[in-house]
Short mmCIF file of C-alpha atoms in Angstrom, two decimals:
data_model
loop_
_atom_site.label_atom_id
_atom_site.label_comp_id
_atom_site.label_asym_id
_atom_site.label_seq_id
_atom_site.Cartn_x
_atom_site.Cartn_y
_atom_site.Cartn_z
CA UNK A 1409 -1.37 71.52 -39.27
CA UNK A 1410 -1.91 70.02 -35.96
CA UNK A 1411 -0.16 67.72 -33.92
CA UNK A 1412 0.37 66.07 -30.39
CA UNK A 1413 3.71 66.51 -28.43
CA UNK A 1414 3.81 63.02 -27.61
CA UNK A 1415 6.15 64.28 -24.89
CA UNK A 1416 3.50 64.46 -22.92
CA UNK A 1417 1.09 61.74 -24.45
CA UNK A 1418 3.20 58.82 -23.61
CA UNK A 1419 0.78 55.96 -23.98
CA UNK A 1420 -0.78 57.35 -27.24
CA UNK A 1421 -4.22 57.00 -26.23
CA UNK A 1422 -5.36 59.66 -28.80
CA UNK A 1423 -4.84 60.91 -32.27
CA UNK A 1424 -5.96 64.22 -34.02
CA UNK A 1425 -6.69 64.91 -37.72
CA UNK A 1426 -3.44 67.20 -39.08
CA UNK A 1427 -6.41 69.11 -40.71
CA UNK A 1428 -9.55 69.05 -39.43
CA UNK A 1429 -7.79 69.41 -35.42
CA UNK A 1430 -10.20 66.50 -34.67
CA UNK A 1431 -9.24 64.70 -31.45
CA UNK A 1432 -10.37 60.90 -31.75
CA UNK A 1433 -9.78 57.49 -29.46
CA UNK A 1434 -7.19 55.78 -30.42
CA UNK A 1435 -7.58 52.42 -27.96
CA UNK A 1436 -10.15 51.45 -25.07
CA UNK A 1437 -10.12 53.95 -22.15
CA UNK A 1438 -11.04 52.77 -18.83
CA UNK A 1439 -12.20 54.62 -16.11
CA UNK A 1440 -11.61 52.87 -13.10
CA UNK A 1441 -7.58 52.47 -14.83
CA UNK A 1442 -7.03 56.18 -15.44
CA UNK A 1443 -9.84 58.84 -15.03
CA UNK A 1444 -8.40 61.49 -16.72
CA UNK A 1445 -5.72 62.55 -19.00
CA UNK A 1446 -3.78 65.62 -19.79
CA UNK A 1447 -1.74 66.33 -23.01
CA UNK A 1448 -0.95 69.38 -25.13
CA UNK A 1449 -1.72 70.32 -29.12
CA UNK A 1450 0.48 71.88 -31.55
CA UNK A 1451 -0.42 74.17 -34.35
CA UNK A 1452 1.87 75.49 -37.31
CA UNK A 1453 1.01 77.28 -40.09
CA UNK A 1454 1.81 75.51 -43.71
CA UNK A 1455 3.12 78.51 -45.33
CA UNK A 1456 5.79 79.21 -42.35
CA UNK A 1457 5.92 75.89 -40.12
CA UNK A 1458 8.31 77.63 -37.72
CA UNK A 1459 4.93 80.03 -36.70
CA UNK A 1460 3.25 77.59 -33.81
CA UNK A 1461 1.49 77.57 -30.78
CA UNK A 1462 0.74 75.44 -28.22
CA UNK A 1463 -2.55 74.71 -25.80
CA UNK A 1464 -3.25 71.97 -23.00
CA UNK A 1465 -6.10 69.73 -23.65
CA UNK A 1466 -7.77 67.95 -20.38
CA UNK A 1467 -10.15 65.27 -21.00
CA UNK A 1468 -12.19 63.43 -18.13
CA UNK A 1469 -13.65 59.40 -18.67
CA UNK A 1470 -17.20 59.56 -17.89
CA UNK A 1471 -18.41 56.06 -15.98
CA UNK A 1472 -20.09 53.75 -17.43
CA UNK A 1473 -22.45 51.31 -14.38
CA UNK A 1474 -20.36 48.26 -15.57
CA UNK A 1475 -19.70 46.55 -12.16
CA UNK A 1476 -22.46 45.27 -10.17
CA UNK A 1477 -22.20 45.98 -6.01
CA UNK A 1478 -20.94 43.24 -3.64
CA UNK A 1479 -20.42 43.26 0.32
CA UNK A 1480 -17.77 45.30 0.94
CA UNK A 1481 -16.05 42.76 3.47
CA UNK A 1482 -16.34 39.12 3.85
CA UNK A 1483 -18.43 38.02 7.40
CA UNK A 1484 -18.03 35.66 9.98
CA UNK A 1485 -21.45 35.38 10.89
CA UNK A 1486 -22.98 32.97 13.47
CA UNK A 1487 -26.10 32.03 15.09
CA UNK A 1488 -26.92 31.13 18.55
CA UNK A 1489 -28.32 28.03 19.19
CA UNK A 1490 -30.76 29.95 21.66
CA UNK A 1491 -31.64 32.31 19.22
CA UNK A 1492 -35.54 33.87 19.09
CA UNK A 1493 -37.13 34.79 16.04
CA UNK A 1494 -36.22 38.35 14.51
CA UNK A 1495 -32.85 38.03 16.33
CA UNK A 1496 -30.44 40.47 14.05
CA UNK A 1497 -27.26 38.47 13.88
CA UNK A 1498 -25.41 39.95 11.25
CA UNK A 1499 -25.41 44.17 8.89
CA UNK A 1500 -23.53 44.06 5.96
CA UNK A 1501 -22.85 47.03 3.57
CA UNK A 1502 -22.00 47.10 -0.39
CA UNK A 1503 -19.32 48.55 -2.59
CA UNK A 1504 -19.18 49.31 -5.95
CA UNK A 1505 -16.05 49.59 -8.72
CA UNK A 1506 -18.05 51.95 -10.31
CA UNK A 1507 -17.84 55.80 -9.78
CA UNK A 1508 -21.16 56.22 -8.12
CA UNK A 1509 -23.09 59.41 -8.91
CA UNK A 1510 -24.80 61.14 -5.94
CA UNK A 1511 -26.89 60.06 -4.68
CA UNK A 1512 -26.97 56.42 -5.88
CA UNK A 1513 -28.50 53.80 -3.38
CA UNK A 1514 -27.97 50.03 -3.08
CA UNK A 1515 -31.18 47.59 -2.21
CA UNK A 1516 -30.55 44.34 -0.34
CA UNK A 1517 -33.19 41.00 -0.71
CA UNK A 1518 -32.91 37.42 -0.77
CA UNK A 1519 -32.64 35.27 -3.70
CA UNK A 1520 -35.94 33.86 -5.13
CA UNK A 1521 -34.60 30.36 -3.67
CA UNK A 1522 -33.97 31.27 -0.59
CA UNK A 1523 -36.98 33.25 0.07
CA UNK A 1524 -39.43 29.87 0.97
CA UNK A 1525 -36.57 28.40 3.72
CA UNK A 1526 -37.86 30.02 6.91
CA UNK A 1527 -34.84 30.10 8.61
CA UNK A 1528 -32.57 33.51 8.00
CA UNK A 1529 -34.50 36.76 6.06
CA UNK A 1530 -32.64 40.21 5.12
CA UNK A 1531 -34.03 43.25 6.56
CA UNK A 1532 -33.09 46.56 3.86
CA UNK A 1533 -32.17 49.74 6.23
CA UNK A 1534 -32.76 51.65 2.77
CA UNK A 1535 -29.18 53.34 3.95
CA UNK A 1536 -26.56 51.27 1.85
CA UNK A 1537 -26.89 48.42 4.78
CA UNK A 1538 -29.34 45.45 5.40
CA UNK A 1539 -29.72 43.13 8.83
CA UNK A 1540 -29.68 39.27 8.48
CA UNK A 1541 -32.07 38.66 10.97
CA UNK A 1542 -33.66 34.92 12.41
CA UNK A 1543 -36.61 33.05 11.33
CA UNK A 1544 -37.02 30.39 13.52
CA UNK A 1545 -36.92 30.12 17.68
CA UNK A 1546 -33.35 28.01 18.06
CA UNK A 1547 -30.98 26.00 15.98
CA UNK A 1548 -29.61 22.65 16.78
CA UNK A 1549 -25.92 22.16 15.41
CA UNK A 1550 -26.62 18.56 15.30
CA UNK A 1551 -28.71 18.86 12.95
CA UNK A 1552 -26.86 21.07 10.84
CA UNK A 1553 -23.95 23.40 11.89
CA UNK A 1554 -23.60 25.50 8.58
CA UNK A 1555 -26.11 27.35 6.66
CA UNK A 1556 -25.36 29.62 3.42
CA UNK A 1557 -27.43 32.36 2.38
CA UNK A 1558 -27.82 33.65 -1.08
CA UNK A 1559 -28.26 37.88 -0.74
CA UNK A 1560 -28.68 39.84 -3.60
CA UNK A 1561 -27.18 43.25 -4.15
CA UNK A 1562 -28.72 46.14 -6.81
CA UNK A 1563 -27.46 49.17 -7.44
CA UNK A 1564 -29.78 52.59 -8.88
CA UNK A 1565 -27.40 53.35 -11.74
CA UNK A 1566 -28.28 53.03 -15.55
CA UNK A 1567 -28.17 50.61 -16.44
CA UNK A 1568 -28.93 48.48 -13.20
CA UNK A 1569 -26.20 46.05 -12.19
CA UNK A 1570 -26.87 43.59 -9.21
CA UNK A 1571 -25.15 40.41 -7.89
CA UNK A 1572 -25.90 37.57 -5.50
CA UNK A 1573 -22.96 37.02 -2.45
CA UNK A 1574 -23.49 33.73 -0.37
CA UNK A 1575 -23.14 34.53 3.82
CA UNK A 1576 -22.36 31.90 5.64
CA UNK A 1577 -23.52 31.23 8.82
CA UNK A 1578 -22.12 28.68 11.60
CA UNK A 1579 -24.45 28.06 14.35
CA UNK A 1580 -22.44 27.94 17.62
CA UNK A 1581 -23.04 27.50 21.37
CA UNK A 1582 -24.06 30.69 23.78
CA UNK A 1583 -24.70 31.71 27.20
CA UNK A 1584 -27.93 33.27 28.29
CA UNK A 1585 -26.39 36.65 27.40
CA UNK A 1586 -25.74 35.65 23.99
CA UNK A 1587 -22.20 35.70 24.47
CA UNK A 1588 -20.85 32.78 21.91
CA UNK A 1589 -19.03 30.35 23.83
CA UNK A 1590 -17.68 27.57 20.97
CA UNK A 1591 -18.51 27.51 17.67
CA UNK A 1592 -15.38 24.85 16.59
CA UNK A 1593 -15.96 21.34 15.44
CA UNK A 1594 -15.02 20.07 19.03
CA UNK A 1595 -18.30 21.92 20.25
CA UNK A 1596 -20.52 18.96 19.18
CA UNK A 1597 -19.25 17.15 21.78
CA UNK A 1598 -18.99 19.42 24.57
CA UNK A 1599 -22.74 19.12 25.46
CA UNK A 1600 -21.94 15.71 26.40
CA UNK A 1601 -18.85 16.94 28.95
CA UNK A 1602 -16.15 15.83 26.71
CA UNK A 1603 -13.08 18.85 26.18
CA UNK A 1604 -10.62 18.74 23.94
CA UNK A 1605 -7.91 17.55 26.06
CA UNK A 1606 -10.12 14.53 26.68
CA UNK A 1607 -10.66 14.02 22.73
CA UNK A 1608 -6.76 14.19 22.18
CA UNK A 1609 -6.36 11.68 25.28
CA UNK A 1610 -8.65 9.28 23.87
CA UNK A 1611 -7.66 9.76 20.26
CA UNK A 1612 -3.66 8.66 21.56
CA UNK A 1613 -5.10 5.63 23.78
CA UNK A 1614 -6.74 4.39 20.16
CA UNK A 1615 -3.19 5.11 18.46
CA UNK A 1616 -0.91 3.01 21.18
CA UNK A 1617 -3.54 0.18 20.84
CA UNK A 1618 -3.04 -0.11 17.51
CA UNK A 1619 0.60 -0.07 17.85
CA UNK A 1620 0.45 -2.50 20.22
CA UNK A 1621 -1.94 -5.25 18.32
CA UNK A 1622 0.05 -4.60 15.13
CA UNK A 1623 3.62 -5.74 16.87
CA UNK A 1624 1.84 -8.37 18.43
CA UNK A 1625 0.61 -9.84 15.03
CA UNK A 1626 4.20 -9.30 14.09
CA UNK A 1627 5.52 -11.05 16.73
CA UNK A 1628 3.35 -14.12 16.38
CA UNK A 1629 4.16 -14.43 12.57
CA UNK A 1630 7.66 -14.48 13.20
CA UNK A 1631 7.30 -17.12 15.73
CA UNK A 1632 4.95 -19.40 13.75
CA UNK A 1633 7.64 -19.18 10.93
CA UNK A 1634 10.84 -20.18 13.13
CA UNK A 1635 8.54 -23.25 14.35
CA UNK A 1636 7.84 -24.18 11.09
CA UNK A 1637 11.38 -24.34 9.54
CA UNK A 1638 12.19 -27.58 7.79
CA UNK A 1639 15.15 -29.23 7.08
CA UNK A 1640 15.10 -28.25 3.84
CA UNK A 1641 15.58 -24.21 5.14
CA UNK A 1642 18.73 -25.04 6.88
CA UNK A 1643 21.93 -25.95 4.79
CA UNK A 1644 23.64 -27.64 7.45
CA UNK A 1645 24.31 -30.91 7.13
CA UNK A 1646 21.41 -33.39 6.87
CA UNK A 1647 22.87 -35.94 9.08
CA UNK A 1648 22.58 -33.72 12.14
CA UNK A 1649 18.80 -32.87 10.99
CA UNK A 1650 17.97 -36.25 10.20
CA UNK A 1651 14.38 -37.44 11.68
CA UNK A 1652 13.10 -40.22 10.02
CA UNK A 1653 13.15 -43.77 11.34
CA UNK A 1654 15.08 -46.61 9.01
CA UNK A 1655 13.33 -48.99 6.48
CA UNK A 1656 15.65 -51.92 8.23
CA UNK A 1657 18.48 -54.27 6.32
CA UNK A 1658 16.82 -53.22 2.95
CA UNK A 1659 17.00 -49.54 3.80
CA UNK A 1660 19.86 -48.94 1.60
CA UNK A 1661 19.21 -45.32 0.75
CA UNK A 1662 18.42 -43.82 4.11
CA UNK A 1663 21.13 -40.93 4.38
CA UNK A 1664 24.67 -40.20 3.59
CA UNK A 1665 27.12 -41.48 6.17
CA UNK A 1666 29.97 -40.29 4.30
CA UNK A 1667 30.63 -37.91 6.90
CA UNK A 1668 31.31 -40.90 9.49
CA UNK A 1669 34.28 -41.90 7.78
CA UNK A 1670 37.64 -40.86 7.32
CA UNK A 1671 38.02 -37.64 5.65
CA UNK A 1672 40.64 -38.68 3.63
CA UNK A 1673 38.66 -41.19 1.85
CA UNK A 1674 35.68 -39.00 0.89
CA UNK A 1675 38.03 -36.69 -0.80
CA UNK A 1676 39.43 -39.53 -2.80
CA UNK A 1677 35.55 -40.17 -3.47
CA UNK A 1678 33.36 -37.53 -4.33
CA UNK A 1679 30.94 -39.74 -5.50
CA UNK A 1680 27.71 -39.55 -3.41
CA UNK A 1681 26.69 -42.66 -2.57
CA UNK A 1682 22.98 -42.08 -0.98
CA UNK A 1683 21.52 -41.31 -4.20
CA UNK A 1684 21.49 -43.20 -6.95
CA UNK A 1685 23.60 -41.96 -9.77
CA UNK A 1686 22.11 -40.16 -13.04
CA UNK A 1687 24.24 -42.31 -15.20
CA UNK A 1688 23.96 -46.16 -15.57
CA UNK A 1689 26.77 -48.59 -15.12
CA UNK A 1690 27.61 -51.53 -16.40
CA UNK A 1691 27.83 -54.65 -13.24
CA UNK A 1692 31.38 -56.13 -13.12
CA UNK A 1693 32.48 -59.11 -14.61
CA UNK A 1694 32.53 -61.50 -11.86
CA UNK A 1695 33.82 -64.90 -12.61
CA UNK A 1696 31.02 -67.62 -11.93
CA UNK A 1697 31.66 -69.89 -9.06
CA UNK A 1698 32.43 -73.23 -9.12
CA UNK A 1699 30.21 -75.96 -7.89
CA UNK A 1700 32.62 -77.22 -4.96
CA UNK A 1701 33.79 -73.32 -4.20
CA UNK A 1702 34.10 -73.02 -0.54
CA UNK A 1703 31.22 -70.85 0.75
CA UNK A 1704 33.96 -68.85 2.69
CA UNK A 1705 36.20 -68.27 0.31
CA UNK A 1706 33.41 -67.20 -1.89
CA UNK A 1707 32.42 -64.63 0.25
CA UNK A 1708 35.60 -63.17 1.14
CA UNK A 1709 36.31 -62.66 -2.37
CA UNK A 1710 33.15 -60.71 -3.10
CA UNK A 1711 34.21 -58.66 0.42
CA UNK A 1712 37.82 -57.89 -1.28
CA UNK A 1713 35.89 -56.76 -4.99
CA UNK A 1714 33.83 -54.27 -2.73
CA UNK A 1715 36.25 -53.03 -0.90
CA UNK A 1716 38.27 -51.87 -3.59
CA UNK A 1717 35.64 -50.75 -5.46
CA UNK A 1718 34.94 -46.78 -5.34
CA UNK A 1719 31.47 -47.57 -6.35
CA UNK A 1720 30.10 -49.49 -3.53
CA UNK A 1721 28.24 -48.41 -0.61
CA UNK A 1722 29.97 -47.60 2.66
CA UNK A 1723 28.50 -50.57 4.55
CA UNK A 1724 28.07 -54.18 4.41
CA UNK A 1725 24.93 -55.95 4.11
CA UNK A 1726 24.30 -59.83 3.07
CA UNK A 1727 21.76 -57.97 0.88
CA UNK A 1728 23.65 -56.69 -1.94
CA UNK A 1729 25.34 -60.81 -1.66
CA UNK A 1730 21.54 -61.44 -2.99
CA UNK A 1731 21.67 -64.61 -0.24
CA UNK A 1732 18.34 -63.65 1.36
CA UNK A 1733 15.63 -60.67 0.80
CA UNK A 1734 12.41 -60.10 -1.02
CA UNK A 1735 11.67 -62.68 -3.15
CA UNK A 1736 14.26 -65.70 -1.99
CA UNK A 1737 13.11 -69.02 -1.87
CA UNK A 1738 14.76 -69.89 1.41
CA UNK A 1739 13.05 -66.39 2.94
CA UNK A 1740 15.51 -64.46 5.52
CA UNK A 1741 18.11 -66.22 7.53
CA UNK A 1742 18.01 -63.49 10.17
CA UNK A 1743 18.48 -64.71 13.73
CA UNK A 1744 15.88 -61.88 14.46
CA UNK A 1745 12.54 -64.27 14.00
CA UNK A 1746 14.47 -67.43 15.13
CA UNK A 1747 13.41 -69.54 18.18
CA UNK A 1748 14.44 -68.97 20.72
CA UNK A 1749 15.70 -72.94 20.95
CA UNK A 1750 17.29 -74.94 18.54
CA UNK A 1751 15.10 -77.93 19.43
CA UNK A 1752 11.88 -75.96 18.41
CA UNK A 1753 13.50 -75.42 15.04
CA UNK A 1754 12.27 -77.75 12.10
CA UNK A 1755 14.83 -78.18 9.29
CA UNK A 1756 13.28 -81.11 7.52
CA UNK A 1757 12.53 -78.41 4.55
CA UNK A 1758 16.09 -79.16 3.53
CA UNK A 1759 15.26 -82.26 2.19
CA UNK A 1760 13.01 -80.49 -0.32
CA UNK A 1761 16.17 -78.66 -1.40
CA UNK A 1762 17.89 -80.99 -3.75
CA UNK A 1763 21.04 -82.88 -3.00
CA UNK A 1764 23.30 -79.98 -2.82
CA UNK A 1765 21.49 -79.38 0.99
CA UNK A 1766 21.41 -83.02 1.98
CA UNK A 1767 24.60 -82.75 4.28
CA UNK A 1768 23.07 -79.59 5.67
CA UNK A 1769 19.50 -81.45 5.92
CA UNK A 1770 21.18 -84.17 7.67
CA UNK A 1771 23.43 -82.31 10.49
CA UNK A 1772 20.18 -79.97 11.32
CA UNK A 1773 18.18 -83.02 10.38
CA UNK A 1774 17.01 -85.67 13.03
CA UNK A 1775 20.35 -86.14 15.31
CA UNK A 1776 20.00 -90.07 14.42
CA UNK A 1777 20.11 -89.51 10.52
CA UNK A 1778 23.28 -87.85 10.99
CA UNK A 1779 26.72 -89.60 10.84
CA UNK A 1780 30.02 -87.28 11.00
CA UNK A 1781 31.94 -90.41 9.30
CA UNK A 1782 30.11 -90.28 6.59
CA UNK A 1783 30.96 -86.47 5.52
CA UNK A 1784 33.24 -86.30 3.02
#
């Protein structure tokens, strides 16, 4: 019989037929993982299986060309913008995962694509390396500052394996020489004598300018908004803020002047009195007045009911008396549109009156119509 002292084969990569001594696979080998491998066989006799012996067994993993070539290092090629036509800027080599025979020989060309662009072309040494070499007699970086080039690599191994790697070439600014001077963004500018400490200077003048219209914006919103506060934004009283002119006598709802009289009294009262309240009220009672009722005594009584009552506005006025006002008959009594003498007045409308205003008609009457004896 015949086995494998797995002492040895620790990852069980092979197996072998107790009978036959056939060694077989007994997973996926890979070359470029582990290229060889090193284990021993055991073989005992049936009839006595103490009797055994023991022999080594090397194999070696052929290669199979499963990787194609690529550059063996990426470039940082460039261009001068002076360059001349067949101007070598740039040899690049080619490695391969594979175990390469002796022998074996990588080609270099561009891609079909890239072959009708005139402007870079790759030059095969026919020694593992290739030369990118120029096309065209100067490059502007204006125009464009970055150009990629498709190369493809072939190797000579069965069966063929080849790849395409993309160079990249930045066109940059050089002295006479050749020598690259700049080949960074800022360089676009440089022909026209700007550096970069100039570019950062003018970059932070834009920056404070900014800064500076943005607070002023600021500023001017906050000012427009303090001008154009309202009464209604400030919760102090309204008497203080008060700026609109008086309807007159009948102006009976003009503001509160509560806060004019004693304290005391609007605590008793906290009834507002210059709005009208939600809720309606019944008028008082008042006891009709008799024809011969003194005029005075008349209106002293009405000037005790409303001061007594809570209800009633903080102020006198004739108007709430309903003696003169829109609508009277006898129009307003006011002193205001009188003349300015009494013998310019005409009173002999109070004879239109009825007889109730015949005394009055006669004492403001013609003075010869008038006779104080005759008053009763």
């Amino acid at each position: 019989r015949y086995f494998i002292d797995w002492k040895n084969d620790v990852d069980s990569y092979f197996t072998i037929d107790a009978t036959e001594g056939t060694i077989a696979t007994n997973e996926l080998l890979d070359r470029e993982s582990t290229a060889q491998y090193n284990f021993s066989i055991i073989a005992s006799k049936v009839s006595n299986p103490l009797l055994t012996s023991k022999v080594n067994v090397i194999i070696n993993i052929l290669d199979v060309n499963e990787f194609p070539p690529e550059i063996s290092v990426p470039y940082e090629t460039s261009v001068c913008e002076n360059a001349k036509p067949g101007q070598v800027i740039q040899t690049v080599t080619a490695a391969d995962k594979d175990l390469s025979p002796a022998g074996q020989r990588f080609s270099f060309r561009l891609s079909p694509e890239a072959s009708n662009k005139p402007n870079f072309t790759v030059h095969d040494y026919r020694n593992n390396t290739a030369g990118i070499e120029t096309r065209r007699n100067g490059y502007s970086r204006r125009q464009q500052e970055l150009y990629f080039l498709p190369v493809v690599i072939e190797d000579s191994s069965y069966p063929v394996q080849s790849s395409t790697n993309t160079l990249t070439i930045r066109v940059c600014r050089c002295d006479s020489d050749g020598t690259i001077l700049s080949c960074n963004v800022e360089a676009i500018f440089l022909p026209v004598g700007l550096s970069t400490g100039a570019l950062i200077a003018i970059l932070l003048c834009i920056v404070i300018l900014l800064v500076i219209v943005v607070l002023y914006v600021a500023l001017r919103r906050q000012k427009k908004k303090d001008t154009l506060m309202t009464s209604k934004e400030d919760i102090r009283d309204n008497v203080i803020h008060y700026d609109d002119e008086g309807g007159g006598e009948e102006d009976t709802q003009a503001f509160d002047i509560g806060a004019l009289r004693n304290p005391k009294v609007i605590e008793e009262n906290k009834i507002r009195r210059d709005i009208k309240p939600d809720t309606l009220r019944f008028p008082r009672q008042r006891p009709p007045a008799e024809d011969n009722t003194d005029i005075r005594d008349f209106i002293n009584q009405r000037l005790q009911e409303n001061d007594v009552d809570p209800a009633a506005p903080p102020y006198d006025s004739l108007a709430t008396y309903a003696y003169e006002g829109n609508g009277s008959v006898a129009e307003s009594l006011s002193s205001i549109d009188s003349l300015t003498t009494e013998a310019d007045q005409d009173y002999d409308y109070l004879s239109d009156w009825g007889p109730r205003f015949k005394i009055l008609a006669d004492m403001f009457g013609e003075e010869e119509n008038y006779n104080p004896d005759k008053v009763t």
